[in-house]
């Protein structure tokens, strides 16, 4: 599958590397294509282009930008024409607090910005280290997936499975209102409560 990554920082770079390793063709959207050739995520099945070219190339687009530039990048991507847009962002604003909550979410905001896309919230509830290696012994890191289109959710769940996560269907996009605070809980535990970044949320079932 052709996957476009909008955002080539820790999250975007790690997801792209993992997806390329799983056999997908990955294009990263970057500001400077020549400089990107020296980045650590260069490898087989990867390429680099600007945002509009990356969006046109992709069967599936992954949004992995800092929240303060997300609207701008979505606008640059243009009309996505019904493509699946996986939103891996969290709407973190000044003061390191969520800008959306209770009756709205960043995922729903992205859907309003990208009105022609099928937005799925995924890959936002854990750190990039767990995207590089989602295995903890015999257990896999859990990954919630939410979106209004069932086929789009299934596609995102398949990609999560491809790179080693245990995907969990959380239902429609309103579930992003729960997923984004879950991300903040992970951040709170990792960075403020001394757990470090080497932990993840998972699922135990009887």
Coordinates of C-alpha atoms in Angstrom, one line a residue:
X1 CA 0.0 0.0 0.0
X2 CA 1.2 3.6 -0.7
X3 CA 1.3 5.5 2.5
X4 CA 1.9 9.3 2.8
X5 CA 3.3 10.6 6.1
X6 CA 2.5 14.3 6.8
X7 CA 5.0 15.1 9.6
X8 CA 8.5 13.6 9.7
X9 CA 9.3 14.1 13.4
X10 CA 9.6 11.3 16.0
X11 CA 6.1 10.0 15.5
X12 CA 5.9 10.3 11.7
X13 CA 9.5 9.1 11.2
X14 CA 9.0 6.0 13.4
X15 CA 5.6 5.1 11.9
X16 CA 7.0 5.5 8.4
X17 CA 10.0 3.3 9.1
X18 CA 7.9 0.6 10.7
X19 CA 5.4 0.6 7.8
X20 CA 8.1 0.5 5.2
X21 CA 9.7 -2.5 7.1
X22 CA 6.2 -4.1 7.0
X23 CA 6.3 -3.9 3.2
X24 CA 4.4 -0.6 2.4
X25 CA 5.7 2.1 0.2
X26 CA 6.1 5.3 2.3
X27 CA 6.5 8.9 1.2
X28 CA 7.4 11.5 3.8
X29 CA 6.2 15.1 3.3
X30 CA 9.2 17.4 4.1
X31 CA 10.1 21.0 3.7
X32 CA 13.5 20.3 2.2
X33 CA 13.6 17.2 0.0
X34 CA 17.4 17.3 -0.5
X35 CA 18.1 17.7 3.3
X36 CA 15.7 14.8 4.0
X37 CA 17.9 12.4 2.1
X38 CA 20.2 12.5 5.1
X39 CA 17.6 11.7 7.8
X40 CA 17.7 8.6 9.9
X41 CA 14.5 7.3 8.5
X42 CA 15.9 7.0 4.9
X43 CA 15.7 3.4 3.8
X44 CA 14.1 1.0 1.4
X45 CA 10.6 1.7 0.2
X46 CA 10.8 5.4 1.4
X47 CA 10.8 8.6 -0.5
X48 CA 10.4 12.3 0.1
X49 CA 8.3 15.1 -1.4
X50 CA 6.3 18.2 -0.5
X51 CA 2.9 17.9 1.2
X52 CA 0.6 18.1 -1.9
X53 CA 2.7 15.5 -3.8
X54 CA 2.7 13.2 -0.8
X55 CA -1.1 13.5 -0.4
X56 CA -1.6 12.7 -4.1
X57 CA 0.8 9.7 -4.0
X58 CA -0.8 8.0 -1.0
X59 CA -3.6 5.5 -0.8
X60 CA -3.7 6.3 2.9
X61 CA -2.4 9.5 4.6
X62 CA -1.1 9.6 8.1
X63 CA -1.2 13.0 9.9
X64 CA 1.6 13.2 12.5
X65 CA 2.2 17.0 12.9
X66 CA 2.5 19.2 16.0
X67 CA -1.0 20.5 16.7
X68 CA -0.1 24.2 16.0
X69 CA 0.6 23.5 12.3
X70 CA -2.0 20.8 11.7
X71 CA -4.6 23.0 10.1
X72 CA -2.0 24.5 7.8
X73 CA -0.7 21.1 6.7
X74 CA -4.2 19.7 6.1
X75 CA -4.9 22.8 3.9
X76 CA -1.7 22.1 1.9
X77 CA -2.7 18.5 1.4
X78 CA -5.7 19.7 -0.6
X79 CA -8.8 17.7 -1.5
X80 CA -8.2 14.1 -0.3
X81 CA -11.1 12.8 -2.3
X82 CA -12.4 10.2 0.0
X83 CA -9.0 8.8 1.1
X84 CA -8.4 7.5 4.6
X85 CA -6.7 10.1 6.7
X86 CA -5.2 8.6 9.9
X87 CA -5.0 11.3 12.6
X88 CA -2.1 10.5 14.9
X89 CA -2.0 14.0 16.5
X90 CA -3.1 15.3 19.9
X91 CA -4.6 18.8 20.3
X92 CA -2.1 20.0 22.8
X93 CA -2.0 23.8 23.2
X94 CA -0.1 26.3 25.4
X95 CA 0.4 25.2 28.9
X96 CA 0.5 21.6 27.7
X97 CA -3.2 21.1 27.9
X98 CA -5.8 19.7 25.5
X99 CA -7.5 22.4 23.4
X100 CA -10.5 20.2 22.7
X101 CA -12.5 18.0 25.1
X102 CA -15.8 16.9 26.5
X103 CA -18.0 17.9 23.5
X104 CA -15.3 17.9 20.8
X105 CA -11.9 16.4 19.9
X106 CA -8.9 17.1 17.8
X107 CA -9.9 14.2 15.6
X108 CA -13.3 15.7 14.9
X109 CA -11.6 19.0 14.2
X110 CA -9.3 17.4 11.7
X111 CA -12.4 15.9 10.0
X112 CA -13.9 19.4 9.6
X113 CA -10.7 20.6 8.1
X114 CA -10.3 17.6 5.8
X115 CA -14.0 17.4 4.9
X116 CA -13.5 15.1 1.9
X117 CA -11.4 12.5 3.8
X118 CA -12.4 9.5 5.9
X119 CA -10.7 10.5 9.2
X120 CA -9.6 7.7 11.6
X121 CA -8.0 8.5 15.0
X122 CA -5.1 6.1 15.6
X123 CA -1.5 6.0 16.8
X124 CA -2.0 8.9 19.2
X125 CA -2.1 7.1 22.6
X126 CA 1.5 6.1 23.1
X127 CA 5.0 7.3 22.6
X128 CA 7.0 6.8 19.4
X129 CA 9.3 4.3 21.2
X130 CA 6.4 1.9 21.3
X131 CA 5.8 2.5 17.6
X132 CA 9.3 1.3 17.0
X133 CA 8.7 -1.8 19.1
X134 CA 5.2 -2.6 20.4
X135 CA 6.1 -5.9 22.0
X136 CA 6.4 -6.4 25.7
X137 CA 7.4 -10.0 26.1
X138 CA 4.3 -12.0 25.1
X139 CA 2.1 -8.9 25.0
X140 CA 1.5 -6.3 22.4
X141 CA 0.7 -2.6 23.0
X142 CA -2.9 -1.9 22.6
X143 CA -4.0 0.7 20.0
X144 CA -7.4 2.3 19.9
X145 CA -8.9 3.1 16.5
X146 CA -11.9 5.4 16.0
X147 CA -13.6 6.7 12.9
X148 CA -17.1 7.1 11.4
X149 CA -16.4 4.8 8.4
X150 CA -16.2 1.2 9.3
X151 CA -14.0 0.2 6.3
X152 CA -11.6 3.0 7.1
X153 CA -11.3 1.8 10.7
X154 CA -10.6 -1.7 9.5
X155 CA -7.8 -0.4 7.2
X156 CA -6.2 1.5 10.1
X157 CA -6.5 -1.6 12.3
X158 CA -4.7 -3.6 9.6
X159 CA -1.9 -1.1 9.5
X160 CA -1.6 -1.2 13.3
X161 CA -1.4 -5.0 13.2
X162 CA 1.2 -4.8 10.4
X163 CA 3.6 -3.0 12.8
X164 CA 2.9 -5.1 15.8
X165 CA 0.1 -3.4 17.8
X166 CA -3.0 -5.0 19.1
X167 CA -5.8 -2.8 17.5
X168 CA -9.0 -2.2 19.4
X169 CA -12.1 -0.8 17.5
X170 CA -13.3 2.1 19.6
X171 CA -16.2 3.0 17.4
X172 CA -17.0 6.2 15.7
X173 CA -14.9 9.3 15.7
X174 CA -16.5 10.8 18.8
X175 CA -14.4 8.2 20.7
X176 CA -11.4 10.5 20.0
X177 CA -12.8 12.5 22.9
X178 CA -11.7 9.6 25.1
X179 CA -8.5 8.7 23.2
X180 CA -6.9 12.1 23.4
X181 CA -7.1 12.3 27.2
X182 CA -5.7 8.8 27.3
X183 CA -2.7 10.1 25.4
X184 CA -2.4 12.9 28.0
X185 CA -2.5 10.2 30.8
X186 CA 0.4 8.4 29.0
X187 CA 2.3 11.7 28.8
X188 CA 1.6 12.5 32.5
X189 CA 2.9 9.1 33.6
X190 CA 5.9 9.1 31.3
X191 CA 7.2 12.6 31.8
X192 CA 5.8 13.9 35.1
X193 CA 5.3 10.8 37.2
X194 CA 8.6 9.1 36.7
X195 CA 7.5 6.1 34.7
X196 CA 9.8 6.9 31.7
X197 CA 8.8 6.2 28.1
X198 CA 9.3 2.5 28.2
X199 CA 5.7 1.5 29.1
X200 CA 2.4 1.2 27.4
X201 CA -1.3 0.5 27.8
X202 CA -2.4 -3.0 26.9
X203 CA -5.4 -5.4 27.3
X204 CA -5.9 -8.4 29.4
X205 CA -8.9 -10.7 28.5
X206 CA -10.5 -13.7 30.0

